[in-house]
Short mmCIF file of C-alpha atoms in Angstrom, two decimals:
data_model
loop_
_atom_site.label_atom_id
_atom_site.label_comp_id
_atom_site.label_asym_id
_atom_site.label_seq_id
_atom_site.Cartn_x
_atom_site.Cartn_y
_atom_site.Cartn_z
CA MET L 8 137.39 85.11 114.15
CA ILE L 9 135.68 88.30 115.09
CA ALA L 10 131.98 87.86 115.06
CA THR L 11 129.89 90.73 113.44
CA PRO L 12 127.19 91.88 115.34
CA ALA L 13 123.47 90.89 114.42
CA ALA L 14 121.47 93.63 112.71
CA ASP L 15 119.03 95.26 115.26
CA PRO L 16 115.64 93.38 114.93
CA ILE L 17 112.76 94.93 112.71
CA VAL L 18 110.18 96.11 115.20
CA PRO L 19 106.68 96.01 113.99
CA GLY L 20 105.05 99.41 114.19
CA SER L 21 108.24 101.33 114.58
CA GLU L 22 109.39 104.30 112.44
CA GLU L 23 112.37 101.90 111.38
CA GLU L 24 110.34 99.19 110.41
CA VAL L 25 109.53 99.78 106.68
CA PRO L 26 113.34 101.22 105.83
CA ARG L 27 114.72 98.07 107.57
CA LEU L 28 112.71 95.68 105.65
CA ALA L 29 113.01 97.38 102.42
CA GLU L 30 117.14 97.16 103.06
CA ALA L 31 116.86 93.63 103.92
CA PHE L 32 114.62 92.90 100.80
CA GLU L 33 116.87 94.89 98.61
CA ARG L 34 119.82 92.82 99.70
CA ALA L 35 118.01 89.67 99.86
CA THR L 36 118.78 89.00 103.45
CA LEU L 37 115.30 89.10 104.72
CA PRO L 38 114.76 85.62 106.37
CA LYS L 39 112.20 83.36 104.88
CA ALA L 40 110.08 83.49 108.08
CA GLU L 41 110.01 87.42 108.15
CA TRP L 42 108.76 87.68 104.58
CA THR L 43 105.32 87.76 105.65
CA HIS L 44 102.03 89.21 104.02
CA ARG L 45 102.57 92.29 106.19
CA ALA L 46 106.41 92.52 104.93
CA HIS L 47 105.07 92.43 101.32
CA LEU L 48 102.57 95.23 101.81
CA LEU L 49 105.40 97.41 103.68
CA VAL L 50 108.09 96.77 101.04
CA GLY L 51 105.40 97.66 98.56
CA LEU L 52 104.58 100.85 100.18
CA TRP L 53 108.13 101.55 100.38
CA TYR L 54 108.62 101.46 96.64
CA ALA L 55 105.58 103.05 96.10
CA VAL L 56 106.47 106.21 97.82
CA ARG L 57 109.72 106.70 96.09
CA LEU L 58 108.97 105.45 92.53
CA PRO L 59 106.48 105.80 89.86
CA ALA L 60 103.73 103.04 89.95
CA GLY L 61 105.53 101.09 87.13
CA GLU L 62 108.84 101.13 88.39
CA ALA L 63 107.62 100.37 91.80
CA LEU L 64 106.02 97.04 90.62
CA ASP L 65 109.07 96.17 88.55
CA ALA L 66 111.16 96.74 91.66
CA VAL L 67 108.87 94.60 93.93
CA ARG L 68 108.64 91.91 91.12
CA HIS L 69 112.59 91.60 90.69
CA GLY L 70 113.22 91.83 94.63
CA ILE L 71 110.60 88.89 94.91
CA ALA L 72 112.44 86.75 92.33
CA ARG L 73 115.91 87.52 94.04
CA LEU L 74 114.51 86.77 97.33
CA ASN L 75 112.75 83.56 96.26
CA ALA L 76 115.94 82.38 94.70
CA VAL L 77 117.67 82.96 97.95
CA HIS L 78 115.49 81.01 99.87
CA GLY L 79 114.89 78.44 97.18
CA VAL L 80 111.30 79.01 96.53
CA VAL L 81 110.32 77.68 93.14
CA THR L 82 107.24 78.85 91.18
CA THR L 83 104.74 76.36 90.43
CA PRO L 84 101.02 76.11 89.61
CA THR L 85 100.29 76.34 93.24
CA GLY L 86 103.04 78.06 94.94
CA GLY L 87 105.86 80.64 94.67
CA TYR L 88 105.63 84.12 93.09
CA HIS L 89 102.16 85.09 92.12
CA GLU L 90 101.91 87.94 89.34
CA THR L 91 98.27 88.87 89.78
CA ILE L 92 98.57 89.13 93.77
CA THR L 93 101.59 91.36 93.33
CA ARG L 94 100.36 93.59 90.71
CA ALA L 95 96.84 93.93 92.46
CA TYR L 96 98.42 94.81 95.54
CA MET L 97 100.77 97.33 93.98
CA ARG L 98 97.91 98.88 92.50
CA LEU L 99 96.20 99.15 95.69
CA ILE L 100 99.18 100.50 97.45
CA CYS L 101 100.18 103.00 94.62
CA SER L 102 96.60 104.31 94.81
CA PHE L 103 96.72 104.63 98.54
CA VAL L 104 100.00 106.44 98.45
CA ALA L 105 98.47 108.81 95.63
CA GLU L 106 95.41 109.61 97.99
CA GLU L 107 97.50 109.83 100.98
CA ARG L 108 100.00 112.65 99.69
CA GLY L 109 100.89 113.68 103.32
CA THR L 110 103.92 113.85 104.90
CA SER L 111 103.15 111.50 108.06
CA GLY L 112 105.88 109.14 109.28
CA TRP L 113 106.11 105.43 108.41
CA ALA L 114 104.47 104.05 111.49
CA ASP L 115 101.18 106.31 110.68
CA ARG L 116 101.30 105.45 106.76
CA VAL L 117 101.64 101.75 107.90
CA GLU L 118 98.65 101.71 110.11
CA ARG L 119 96.62 103.27 107.56
CA LEU L 120 97.68 100.93 104.87
CA LEU L 121 96.85 97.95 107.06
CA THR L 122 93.64 99.27 108.09
CA ARG L 123 92.53 99.82 104.43
CA HIS L 124 94.29 96.84 102.64
CA GLY L 125 96.17 94.72 105.36
CA GLU L 126 93.65 91.52 105.84
CA ARG L 127 95.18 88.66 104.10
CA GLU L 128 91.89 87.75 102.41
CA HIS L 129 91.70 91.42 101.06
CA LEU L 130 91.72 90.59 97.35
CA LEU L 131 88.83 88.17 97.77
CA ARG L 132 86.69 91.28 97.62
CA TYR L 133 87.71 91.71 94.13
CA TYR L 134 88.44 88.19 92.79
CA SER L 135 86.72 84.72 93.40
CA ARG L 136 89.10 82.45 95.02
CA ASP L 137 88.89 80.09 92.10
CA LEU L 138 90.22 82.67 89.61
CA LEU L 139 92.66 84.40 92.07
CA MET L 140 94.37 81.01 93.07
CA SER L 141 94.40 79.92 89.09
CA PRO L 142 97.78 79.02 87.38
CA ALA L 143 96.65 81.80 84.88
CA ALA L 144 96.44 84.42 87.76
CA ARG L 145 99.93 83.00 89.20
CA PHE L 146 101.89 83.02 85.92
CA GLY L 147 100.23 86.41 84.44
CA TRP L 148 97.94 89.09 85.03
CA VAL L 149 94.13 88.48 85.06
CA GLU L 150 91.44 91.38 85.82
CA PRO L 151 89.16 90.84 88.62
CA ASP L 152 85.68 88.85 88.52
CA LEU L 153 83.88 90.28 91.24
CA GLN L 154 84.46 94.17 91.03
CA PRO L 155 87.21 96.30 89.67
CA LEU L 156 90.31 97.40 91.48
CA PRO L 157 90.45 101.08 92.42
#
């Protein structure tokens, strides 16, 4: 049997990081351990740069569902896919892309995006923890209760 070579590793901060993450996401071959908060944001960035906001959100939603199925992740009231977090971050990312309109490379865009929105607790500027972690927020969209999203 001929062994197929492993794909080159995804190097954080490289120009290739975002396209490689997006490809692995689309193929649902991204290892569960690599499906981090950062990876979620960068995949969202990939789609926000290429598609109108609504289509980018749909692509991310469907991709997360596909990847979760591959990894056996089931959505429950306390785990799995989270609609409000996905929609809120995609709104922030699409707004970022609209403001950025520059032609910088992926590494520069990623650095600016993560500086602005990359903190794991970022959405707690807009949502109380109780509301954001509620089953209602996980299974559907809820508006922020602390301040509006940009």
